[in-house]
Each structure stands twice: as C-alpha cells, then as structure tokens.
Short mmCIF file of C-alpha atoms and ligand atoms in Angstrom, two decimals:
data_model
loop_
_atom_site.label_atom_id
_atom_site.label_comp_id
_atom_site.label_asym_id
_atom_site.label_seq_id
_atom_site.Cartn_x
_atom_site.Cartn_y
_atom_site.Cartn_z
CA MET U 1 99.32 87.56 77.25
CA ALA U 2 98.57 88.24 73.57
CA GLU U 3 98.31 91.99 74.20
CA THR U 4 101.66 92.05 76.06
CA SER U 5 103.32 90.52 73.02
CA VAL U 6 101.98 93.28 70.75
CA PHE U 7 103.78 95.87 72.79
CA ASP U 8 106.94 93.73 72.83
CA GLN U 9 106.70 93.45 68.99
CA ILE U 10 106.50 97.18 68.75
CA LEU U 11 109.74 97.46 70.79
CA ASP U 12 111.39 94.94 68.55
CA TYR U 13 113.74 96.65 66.11
CA SER U 14 112.46 94.70 63.10
CA ARG U 15 109.15 96.61 63.41
CA ARG U 16 110.68 100.07 63.39
CA PRO U 17 109.99 100.90 59.73
CA ASP U 18 106.21 100.48 60.26
CA PRO U 19 104.86 100.05 63.72
CA TYR U 20 101.38 101.43 62.80
CA PRO U 21 99.60 98.15 62.14
CA LEU U 22 100.75 96.99 65.50
CA TYR U 23 99.47 100.18 67.08
CA ALA U 24 96.10 99.40 65.67
CA GLU U 25 96.24 95.99 67.46
CA LEU U 26 97.41 97.69 70.63
CA ARG U 27 94.48 100.11 70.64
CA GLU U 28 92.08 97.20 70.97
CA THR U 29 93.20 97.34 74.63
CA PRO U 30 93.30 101.03 75.47
CA VAL U 31 94.99 100.44 78.91
CA LEU U 32 97.26 97.41 78.79
CA ARG U 33 98.91 95.78 81.86
CA ARG U 34 102.32 94.36 80.95
CA GLU U 35 103.90 91.35 82.57
CA ASP U 36 106.18 93.52 84.73
CA GLY U 37 103.19 95.30 86.23
CA SER U 38 103.62 98.55 84.25
CA TYR U 39 100.89 99.89 81.97
CA VAL U 40 100.70 101.10 78.38
CA VAL U 41 97.94 103.58 77.44
CA CYS U 42 97.43 104.04 73.70
CA THR U 43 94.11 105.70 72.87
CA TYR U 44 93.68 109.42 72.31
CA ARG U 45 91.00 110.20 74.87
CA GLU U 46 92.70 108.27 77.64
CA ILE U 47 96.16 109.71 76.99
CA VAL U 48 94.80 113.28 77.00
CA ALA U 49 93.02 112.55 80.34
CA LEU U 50 96.23 111.20 81.88
CA LEU U 51 98.37 114.03 80.55
CA HIS U 52 96.11 116.43 82.51
CA ASP U 53 95.78 114.22 85.59
CA PRO U 54 97.54 115.55 88.72
CA ARG U 55 97.69 112.03 90.09
CA ILE U 56 100.46 111.26 87.56
CA SER U 57 104.13 111.97 88.38
CA VAL U 58 107.21 112.16 86.19
CA GLY U 59 109.37 110.85 89.15
CA ARG U 60 110.21 107.38 90.13
CA PRO U 61 107.64 105.51 92.28
CA GLU U 62 109.69 105.97 95.48
CA GLU U 63 110.09 109.72 94.85
CA ALA U 64 106.91 110.54 92.95
CA GLY U 65 104.73 113.14 94.51
CA GLY U 66 107.52 114.42 96.76
CA GLY U 67 107.82 117.56 94.64
CA LEU U 68 111.28 117.58 93.19
CA PRO U 69 112.94 114.19 92.49
CA SER U 70 116.46 114.03 93.80
CA ALA U 71 117.73 112.63 90.56
CA ASP U 72 115.40 112.08 87.68
CA GLU U 73 115.13 108.52 86.49
CA GLY U 74 115.50 109.64 82.93
CA LEU U 75 118.50 111.78 83.78
CA PRO U 76 120.55 109.99 86.53
CA GLY U 77 123.45 112.08 87.63
CA LEU U 78 121.83 115.32 86.57
CA PRO U 79 119.95 117.72 88.80
CA PRO U 80 116.21 118.05 88.12
CA GLY U 81 114.63 120.62 85.83
CA PHE U 82 111.57 120.18 83.74
CA ARG U 83 111.15 116.62 84.72
CA SER U 84 109.78 117.33 88.19
CA ASP U 85 106.30 117.59 89.54
CA PRO U 86 104.35 120.70 90.57
CA PRO U 87 104.85 123.02 92.28
CA ASP U 88 108.59 123.00 91.43
CA HIS U 89 108.04 122.03 87.84
CA ASP U 90 105.73 125.00 87.23
CA ARG U 91 108.06 127.49 88.95
CA ILE U 92 111.05 126.23 86.98
CA ARG U 93 109.16 126.23 83.64
CA ARG U 94 107.89 129.87 84.32
CA LEU U 95 111.35 131.07 85.11
CA VAL U 96 112.83 129.54 81.96
CA MET U 97 109.88 130.69 79.83
CA ARG U 98 110.55 134.32 80.82
CA HIS U 99 113.43 134.14 78.45
CA PHE U 100 112.03 131.99 75.72
CA GLY U 101 108.71 133.48 74.68
CA PRO U 102 105.70 135.78 75.47
CA PRO U 103 104.99 137.85 77.48
CA ARG U 104 108.47 138.78 78.50
CA THR U 105 110.61 137.71 75.56
CA PRO U 106 108.19 137.50 72.64
CA GLY U 107 110.88 137.80 69.95
CA ARG U 108 113.29 135.06 71.14
CA VAL U 109 112.26 132.37 68.69
CA GLU U 110 110.93 134.61 65.89
CA GLY U 111 114.13 136.61 66.16
CA MET U 112 116.08 133.51 65.13
CA ARG U 113 114.33 133.29 61.76
CA GLY U 114 117.11 135.03 59.81
CA GLU U 115 119.89 133.01 61.51
CA LEU U 116 118.01 129.77 60.96
CA THR U 117 117.53 130.63 57.25
CA GLU U 118 121.22 131.38 56.98
CA ILE U 119 122.21 128.01 58.58
CA ILE U 120 119.77 126.07 56.40
CA THR U 121 120.95 127.81 53.25
CA GLY U 122 124.54 127.08 54.12
CA LEU U 123 123.80 123.42 54.67
CA ILE U 124 122.08 123.09 51.36
CA ASP U 125 124.73 125.10 49.55
CA ASP U 126 127.16 122.37 50.69
CA PHE U 127 125.23 119.88 48.49
CA GLU U 128 126.58 121.68 45.41
CA GLY U 129 128.40 119.33 43.06
CA ARG U 130 126.77 116.19 44.56
CA ASN U 131 123.72 114.29 43.47
CA ARG U 132 123.35 112.07 46.55
CA VAL U 133 123.23 113.22 50.26
CA ASP U 134 122.18 111.75 53.55
CA ILE U 135 119.36 114.02 54.74
CA VAL U 136 120.12 112.95 58.33
CA ASP U 137 123.95 113.35 58.54
CA ASP U 138 124.26 116.16 56.08
CA PHE U 139 121.30 118.21 57.13
CA ALA U 140 118.77 117.17 59.73
CA TYR U 141 121.34 116.37 62.47
CA PRO U 142 123.62 119.33 62.15
CA LEU U 143 120.85 121.90 61.99
CA PRO U 144 119.18 121.52 65.46
CA VAL U 145 122.60 121.06 67.10
CA ILE U 146 123.84 124.29 65.77
CA VAL U 147 120.57 126.06 66.62
CA ILE U 148 120.20 124.92 70.26
CA CYS U 149 123.92 125.56 70.91
CA ARG U 150 123.50 129.15 69.64
CA LEU U 151 120.33 129.67 71.61
CA LEU U 152 121.96 128.60 74.78
CA GLY U 153 125.27 130.31 74.12
CA VAL U 154 127.44 127.19 73.67
CA PRO U 155 130.56 128.17 71.68
CA THR U 156 130.59 126.79 68.18
CA GLU U 157 133.83 124.88 68.69
CA ASP U 158 132.17 122.86 71.44
CA GLU U 159 129.14 121.77 69.34
CA PRO U 160 130.72 118.37 68.39
CA ARG U 161 130.85 117.35 72.13
CA PHE U 162 127.05 117.49 72.26
CA ARG U 163 126.85 115.08 69.35
CA GLU U 164 128.71 112.61 71.57
CA TRP U 165 126.64 113.20 74.68
CA ALA U 166 123.16 113.40 73.14
CA PRO U 167 122.74 109.77 72.13
CA ALA U 168 123.49 108.60 75.67
CA PHE U 169 120.49 110.67 76.86
CA ALA U 170 118.13 109.64 74.05
CA GLU U 171 118.58 105.91 74.68
CA THR U 172 117.29 106.32 78.26
CA LEU U 173 113.89 106.93 76.77
CA ASP U 174 113.90 103.41 75.26
CA PRO U 175 111.55 101.34 77.42
CA ARG U 176 114.08 98.40 77.15
CA ALA U 177 116.94 100.44 78.57
CA GLY U 178 119.11 98.40 80.92
CA ASP U 179 122.10 99.01 83.22
CA ASP U 180 124.58 99.53 80.42
CA VAL U 181 122.40 102.43 79.11
CA LYS U 182 122.19 103.89 82.56
CA ARG U 183 126.02 103.63 82.98
CA ARG U 184 126.65 105.37 79.64
CA HIS U 185 124.11 107.95 80.51
CA ALA U 186 125.56 108.67 83.98
CA ALA U 187 128.97 109.23 82.36
CA ALA U 188 127.62 111.58 79.75
CA ALA U 189 125.53 113.40 82.31
CA ALA U 190 128.52 114.00 84.57
CA GLU U 191 130.55 115.40 81.72
CA LEU U 192 127.74 117.54 80.43
CA GLY U 193 127.04 118.86 83.96
CA THR U 194 130.68 119.86 84.49
CA TYR U 195 130.83 121.48 81.14
CA LEU U 196 127.68 123.50 81.65
CA ASN U 197 128.66 124.48 85.15
CA GLU U 198 131.86 126.05 83.88
CA LEU U 199 130.03 127.74 81.09
CA ALA U 200 127.46 129.13 83.58
CA ASP U 201 130.37 130.57 85.68
CA MET U 202 131.63 132.32 82.61
CA ARG U 203 128.25 133.71 81.84
CA VAL U 204 127.90 135.04 85.43
CA ARG U 205 131.22 136.90 85.01
CA GLN U 206 130.50 138.02 81.45
CA PRO U 207 126.79 137.80 80.44
CA SER U 208 125.88 137.73 76.73
CA ASP U 209 122.49 137.79 75.07
CA ASP U 210 122.06 134.02 75.11
CA LEU U 211 119.55 131.96 77.18
CA LEU U 212 122.14 130.65 79.67
CA SER U 213 123.24 134.13 80.55
CA ALA U 214 119.63 135.17 81.06
CA LEU U 215 119.04 132.23 83.38
CA VAL U 216 122.08 132.77 85.55
CA THR U 217 121.52 136.55 85.91
CA ASP U 218 117.74 136.89 86.13
CA ASP U 219 116.36 138.25 89.37
CA GLY U 220 112.59 138.20 88.64
CA ALA U 221 109.81 138.45 91.14
CA GLU U 222 109.98 134.67 91.71
CA GLY U 223 113.70 134.76 92.35
CA ARG U 224 116.48 132.98 90.56
CA LEU U 225 116.83 129.41 89.51
CA SER U 226 119.35 127.62 91.68
CA ARG U 227 122.54 126.53 89.90
CA GLU U 228 121.34 122.95 90.01
CA GLU U 229 118.07 123.93 88.33
CA VAL U 230 119.99 125.84 85.68
CA LEU U 231 122.08 122.78 84.92
CA GLY U 232 119.10 120.53 84.89
CA THR U 233 117.05 122.68 82.60
CA THR U 234 119.85 123.60 80.24
CA SER U 235 120.90 119.93 79.78
CA VAL U 236 117.32 118.95 78.92
CA LEU U 237 117.04 121.80 76.47
CA LEU U 238 120.28 120.82 74.77
CA ILE U 239 119.27 117.21 74.47
CA ALA U 240 115.57 117.62 73.72
CA GLY U 241 116.57 120.42 71.29
CA HIS U 242 118.16 118.07 68.83
CA GLU U 243 117.31 114.42 69.33
CA THR U 244 113.73 115.14 68.25
CA THR U 245 113.88 117.86 65.53
CA VAL U 246 116.26 115.71 63.55
CA ASN U 247 113.60 113.04 63.35
CA LEU U 248 110.85 115.43 62.41
CA ILE U 249 112.90 116.80 59.44
CA ALA U 250 113.97 113.35 58.27
CA ASN U 251 110.45 111.82 58.77
CA GLY U 252 109.16 114.91 56.95
CA MET U 253 111.36 114.53 53.89
CA LEU U 254 110.67 110.74 53.85
CA THR U 255 106.92 111.32 53.95
CA LEU U 256 106.98 114.03 51.30
CA LEU U 257 109.10 111.87 48.95
CA ARG U 258 106.57 109.06 49.47
CA HIS U 259 103.75 111.54 48.67
CA PRO U 260 105.16 113.36 45.56
CA ALA U 261 101.96 115.29 44.88
CA GLU U 262 102.25 116.77 48.40
CA LEU U 263 105.91 117.59 47.78
CA ASP U 264 105.00 119.31 44.50
CA ARG U 265 102.26 121.36 46.14
CA LEU U 266 104.63 122.42 48.94
CA ARG U 267 107.11 123.59 46.35
CA ARG U 268 104.48 125.58 44.52
CA GLU U 269 102.65 126.82 47.65
CA PRO U 270 105.22 127.22 50.43
CA ASP U 271 102.47 128.78 52.65
CA ARG U 272 101.20 125.25 53.06
CA VAL U 273 104.20 124.37 55.19
CA GLN U 274 102.50 124.96 58.52
CA SER U 275 99.76 122.48 57.74
CA VAL U 276 102.30 120.03 56.43
CA VAL U 277 104.39 120.16 59.58
CA GLU U 278 101.32 119.86 61.91
CA GLU U 279 100.18 116.81 59.96
CA LEU U 280 103.68 115.30 60.13
CA LEU U 281 103.59 115.69 63.90
CA ARG U 282 100.51 113.53 63.88
CA TYR U 283 101.25 111.15 61.13
CA GLU U 284 105.00 110.53 61.54
CA PRO U 285 105.81 112.03 65.02
CA PRO U 286 109.38 111.84 66.41
CA VAL U 287 108.21 111.02 69.94
CA HIS U 288 106.30 107.80 69.93
CA MET U 289 106.24 107.23 73.68
CA ALA U 290 106.41 109.89 76.40
CA PRO U 291 109.01 109.41 79.10
CA GLN U 292 107.53 107.05 81.74
CA ARG U 293 105.18 108.40 84.41
CA THR U 294 104.18 106.95 87.77
CA ALA U 295 100.69 106.73 89.32
CA LEU U 296 100.44 108.63 92.58
CA ALA U 297 97.07 106.98 93.42
CA ASP U 298 94.84 104.20 92.07
CA ILE U 299 93.55 105.64 88.75
CA GLU U 300 90.52 104.24 87.08
CA ILE U 301 90.51 104.70 83.35
CA ALA U 302 88.68 102.95 80.49
CA GLY U 303 87.48 100.26 82.84
CA THR U 304 90.90 99.43 84.23
CA THR U 305 92.44 100.43 87.57
CA ILE U 306 96.11 101.52 87.28
CA PRO U 307 97.37 100.86 90.86
CA LYS U 308 99.31 103.52 92.85
CA GLY U 309 103.00 103.25 92.12
CA ALA U 310 102.63 101.64 88.69
CA HIS U 311 104.84 102.83 85.79
CA ILE U 312 102.89 104.17 82.86
CA THR U 313 103.93 104.53 79.25
CA LEU U 314 101.86 106.87 77.07
CA ALA U 315 101.92 105.62 73.50
CA LEU U 316 101.41 109.12 71.81
CA ALA U 317 101.97 107.89 68.24
CA ALA U 318 99.38 105.18 68.63
CA ALA U 319 96.88 107.76 69.92
CA ASP U 320 97.58 110.04 66.94
CA ARG U 321 96.32 107.22 64.61
CA ASP U 322 93.25 106.60 66.72
CA PRO U 323 90.20 106.19 64.43
CA GLY U 324 88.05 107.13 67.44
CA ARG U 325 89.56 110.56 67.21
CA PHE U 326 90.65 111.12 63.47
CA VAL U 327 88.94 110.49 60.21
CA ASN U 328 91.13 108.34 58.04
CA PRO U 329 93.96 108.44 60.55
CA ASP U 330 96.37 106.40 58.33
CA ARG U 331 96.16 109.03 55.53
CA PHE U 332 98.73 111.80 55.26
CA ASP U 333 96.42 114.76 54.70
CA PRO U 334 97.80 118.26 55.43
CA ASP U 335 94.43 119.67 54.51
CA ARG U 336 92.55 117.96 57.33
CA GLU U 337 90.61 120.54 59.31
CA ASP U 338 91.35 119.05 62.73
CA LYS U 339 94.95 119.88 63.33
CA GLU U 340 95.23 118.69 66.90
CA HIS U 341 97.76 116.02 67.76
CA LEU U 342 99.87 114.69 70.58
CA GLY U 343 103.24 115.16 68.72
CA PHE U 344 104.31 117.62 71.39
CA GLY U 345 102.56 115.88 74.29
CA GLY U 346 100.00 117.84 76.42
CA GLY U 347 99.22 119.20 79.81
CA ILE U 348 101.89 120.72 82.08
CA HIS U 349 104.78 118.94 80.28
CA TYR U 350 103.70 120.11 76.73
CA CYS U 351 106.85 120.54 74.74
CA PHE U 352 108.65 123.65 75.80
CA GLY U 353 110.54 123.96 72.56
CA ALA U 354 107.54 123.54 70.24
CA PRO U 355 107.73 127.07 68.73
CA LEU U 356 111.40 126.61 67.87
CA ALA U 357 110.95 123.07 66.53
CA ARG U 358 108.04 124.22 64.38
CA LEU U 359 109.99 127.18 62.91
CA GLU U 360 113.13 125.08 62.26
CA THR U 361 111.19 122.36 60.52
CA GLN U 362 109.02 124.68 58.48
CA LEU U 363 112.04 126.57 57.18
CA ALA U 364 113.97 123.34 56.57
CA LEU U 365 111.22 121.57 54.58
CA CYS U 366 110.42 124.64 52.54
CA GLU U 367 114.04 125.12 51.60
CA LEU U 368 114.68 121.48 50.80
CA THR U 369 111.64 121.10 48.62
CA ARG U 370 112.32 124.42 46.90
CA ARG U 371 116.01 123.87 46.13
CA LEU U 372 116.37 120.15 45.44
CA GLU U 373 115.71 119.30 41.84
CA ASN U 374 113.84 116.08 41.24
CA PRO U 375 114.69 114.60 44.63
CA ARG U 376 114.07 110.84 45.10
CA LEU U 377 114.63 108.16 47.77
CA VAL U 378 117.59 105.79 47.37
CA THR U 379 116.21 103.18 49.79
CA ASP U 380 112.71 102.84 51.12
CA PRO U 381 112.23 101.99 53.94
CA PRO U 382 115.46 103.65 55.17
CA PRO U 383 117.47 102.18 58.08
CA TYR U 384 116.03 103.29 61.34
CA ARG U 385 117.48 104.31 64.75
CA ARG U 386 117.07 101.63 67.36
CA ASN U 387 115.03 103.68 69.77
CA PRO U 388 111.28 102.87 69.60
CA ALA U 389 110.37 105.92 71.65
CA LEU U 390 112.26 108.50 69.61
CA ARG U 391 111.67 107.06 66.23
CA GLY U 392 113.34 108.25 63.03
CA PRO U 393 115.65 107.22 60.25
CA ARG U 394 119.32 106.68 61.05
CA HIS U 395 120.13 107.66 57.49
CA LEU U 396 118.04 108.99 54.68
CA LEU U 397 119.84 108.76 51.35
CA ILE U 398 118.33 110.80 48.61
CA GLU U 399 119.41 111.51 45.03
CA PHE U 400 118.65 114.68 43.00
CA ASP U 401 119.59 116.29 39.70
CA GLY U 402 120.98 119.49 41.15
CA ILE U 403 120.21 122.34 43.53
CA THR U 404 118.61 125.68 42.81
CA ARG U 405 120.77 128.59 43.83
CA SER U 406 119.82 130.42 47.02
CA PRO U 407 118.58 133.95 46.35
CA GLY U 408 121.36 136.36 46.96
C1 LIG D 1 110.13 118.23 66.53
C2 LIG D 1 110.75 118.43 67.59
C3 LIG D 1 110.19 118.13 68.95
C4 LIG D 1 109.29 117.19 69.37
C5 LIG D 1 108.45 116.24 68.54
C6 LIG D 1 109.16 117.28 70.80
C7 LIG D 1 108.27 116.51 71.60
C8 LIG D 1 108.08 116.66 72.96
C9 LIG D 1 107.12 115.93 73.76
C10 LIG D 1 106.17 114.88 73.17
C11 LIG D 1 107.18 116.31 74.99
C12 LIG D 1 106.38 115.88 76.19
C13 LIG D 1 107.16 114.80 77.01
C14 LIG D 1 106.28 114.32 78.13
O1 LIG D 1 105.12 114.55 78.23
O2 LIG D 1 106.90 113.69 79.08
C15 LIG D 1 108.25 117.33 75.08
C16 LIG D 1 108.75 118.00 76.16
C17 LIG D 1 109.76 118.85 76.17
N1 LIG D 1 110.41 119.41 75.09
FE1 LIG D 1 110.17 118.88 73.19
N2 LIG D 1 110.00 118.27 71.32
C18 LIG D 1 110.67 118.75 70.20
C19 LIG D 1 111.63 119.76 70.22
C20 LIG D 1 112.03 120.38 71.34
C21 LIG D 1 113.01 121.44 71.37
C22 LIG D 1 113.61 122.11 70.13
C23 LIG D 1 113.24 121.81 72.66
C24 LIG D 1 114.13 122.81 73.25
C25 LIG D 1 114.39 124.02 72.76
C26 LIG D 1 112.37 120.96 73.42
C27 LIG D 1 112.28 120.95 74.85
C28 LIG D 1 111.38 120.26 75.53
C29 LIG D 1 111.31 120.32 77.02
C30 LIG D 1 112.21 121.16 77.89
C31 LIG D 1 110.29 119.50 77.40
C32 LIG D 1 109.80 119.19 78.85
C33 LIG D 1 108.78 120.25 79.16
C34 LIG D 1 108.16 120.04 80.57
O3 LIG D 1 108.32 118.96 81.15
O4 LIG D 1 107.61 121.03 81.06
N3 LIG D 1 111.68 120.11 72.59
N4 LIG D 1 108.75 117.54 73.78
#
C-alpha cells in the first residue's frame, strides 16, 4: 500500500514543483502494482525493455493487438495514426516520415532553420521596452504553435484555434483523467477533425509545399495514407508539436537561471547548446509519463508478472534519474559523457518530432541567453501546469535589464 501512495503523491498537484524525491522512493519498487490493477514501471533498464517489447500495445485492453485500434483511447473521436500497433503503425510512420526526414526529405527540418530564427528573433524583439516577461506566454507557447502550423500548412489566421484545442488533448495524458476530460477532448477532437478534413480537401485541389499537401498527394510504393489516417496523424503532430516543446523551453530557461554558471557558459559558448538540450531532456524532461500501454501477454519483468490486459504507465522521468543508470543523476551536468535519455521515449514510438523539437529548443535557448541582459527569476518555483505527465511551468516570469539587438 505504501508504494501505491507514493505514485498517488506524485500525481498530486502540490508535488508538481519537485517530484524527484518521490521518484527516488518509487524506484525502490521498479514494477509497482496499483490498487486499480494497473502497473507503473520506473527504472531505466525495465522501461527500455518494455519500450522494445512487442507484447506491449498502445491500444485499449479490448482492442490491443488487433492492429489498428478503432478509436485510440488517448484520442477518442479521432481516427488512429501513430498510436496504433504494428504493422499499421510502422506503415503509417514510414509514410509520414517520407516527408519529414531522410532519406527522401532530408532538408525538411534543417530547411526550417532560417524561418525558426526569424520567428524567435521577432518574439524576443517584442520584449523591447519591457523588463519583465512571461517566458511561457510571451515566448515558449507561441513559438511551437507557429512552427507546427507552418510545417503542416495551417493558415496563420487559424493558429489561435489550435491554442484552444491543444489543452483538451494534453489533459487526456493525465493518469487521473475522468469523464469530464474525455468529454472536452471528444468535442475538441471533433472540431479539429472537421477543420483538418476541410484543409485536406483544399490541399488536394491546390497542393502547396507543406506536409499536409505531401500526405494527401503522395503515391509512393506503399500507397497513400487513407484520409482517416491523414487526419489521425496530422492531429497528433499538431498537438504533440506544441504541448511538449513549450515545456522543454520553459524548463530549460528555469534550469539555466537556477544554474547561472551554465547560463553564462552557454552565452559565451553557444556551441554547447546541443549538450545543454540533451541534458535538459534527461534532467527536466517535458514528458514524465508515456501514454498508457496495455500488456498483450503475461510479462515477467524485475521479478513481477504483469498480467495480460493490464494497463502500464512508463515513468520516463523517474528512469532518467535512475542511479543504476546515471552517475550523479540529480546533478544538471551538460558535460556528462553519457548523453542517452528517455526524454523522447524509445523503440517504435520514439518521438517522431525529435529533430524539430531539438532544433527549435536549441535556437530558442541560444537566442534567449544571448539577448537577455542579466535575466533573473521572479518566482521560484514558478506555478506549474496541473498535468503530471506533461510537466512544465504554467508561467515563468523573468526580469532583465534590457535586450541586445538582433544582428541585422
Ligand atoms: C521537446 C519536445 C518533445 C518531447 C519531449 C517529446 C516527447 C515524446 C515522447 C516521450 C514520445 C513517446 C511517447 C510514447 O512512447 O508513447 C513522443 C512521441 C511522439 N512525438 Fe514527440 N516530443 C516532443 C516534440 C514533438 C514534436 C515537435 C512533434 C511533431 C512534429 C512530435 C511528435 C510526436 C509523435 C507523432 C509521436 C508518436 C510517434 C509514434 O508513436 O510512432 N513530438 N514524443
């Protein structure tokens, strides 16, 4: 019983500013059975094993293993996309990847570097004349929304609608989500689906160079994605594309401001940014718990048998502080040699948008540290979002003496 209450304490909002001591307690039981019969796995080695285990499904117990779930548990009301099991998952992912990265479209993400820099510069230019901003509302939130909308070809004037829909999706990842969350989500999913369907029709008639146009017109060797699959994948991209990156940028600024020597070093040596971002993905990751999985068979792990049909939560953030895997895991150390982490998950569901999230965050943190003069936190800890699975500050107020002009 004691172990169950550790996980319940982690879910409790009061523990959001610092769940890490509780994760240490949780790791004493690598595979924990909760009172409702679901399981929480929290140590590095065990999570990696399960992420690569074909006996784990992303579907609901009743549909798991049946290939394509009829309506994903996380996304009721929306057709399936990435959150399906092989072979459908792998086919869908390959078809979308053709337009997002190597070997067919190697320049898609790197080609956005100039545009990203321009957006970031514009957002920081808007700080001019102020000495206090909210890094979340004034910077970290707008940036990924603009970027993912441009990538997919969502017209600029429609961007605000995604800010309304996105929270309804994010809250479904909260392990405590109840019927009210499901209702809000179903309504948002229906609206988003209708919106994307109309946009897809437009792109079929008049393709452009965006990802949605590519998906609805591609006739590769493996055929085309069905319209349902296009809607499922694009909605996940839109939502995953900004409810996570916002937290990485905000957690990143918070961590750097708490480690002023690291902030100074980054300002002087911007090439360090890759190491800084990788360490942030381990030390203060945006995704603390992967969306729930279901066991397709009895699975024996770390001396416990997870029975067929049981729900499984993978506590990624607890594993990334596992002393069995990392030396001094509670230390923020961008110089650590071992740069592996579970910040983007692993196995077949490894984050599809990782190259874009990395580039966005690297450019954002470089520019913020370079241009903000004498930045400092106004409140520490800041207020957090409620969600324990997608963890990050709701607001991050900082003060500074001024901003350095952008070159050119
Ligand atoms: C810092 C930002 C991000 C973080 C920390 C993050 C983290 C993750 C994690 C942990 C997973 C694995 C979930 C699981 O195993 O169930 C995942 C999957 C995914 N992510 Fe991200 N993500 C980020 C940004 C993005 C962006 C920008 C996009 C879209 C462009 C994206 C699209 C996806 C998709 C589509 C999947 C599902 C892939 C699959 O099931 O095959 N993510 N992400």
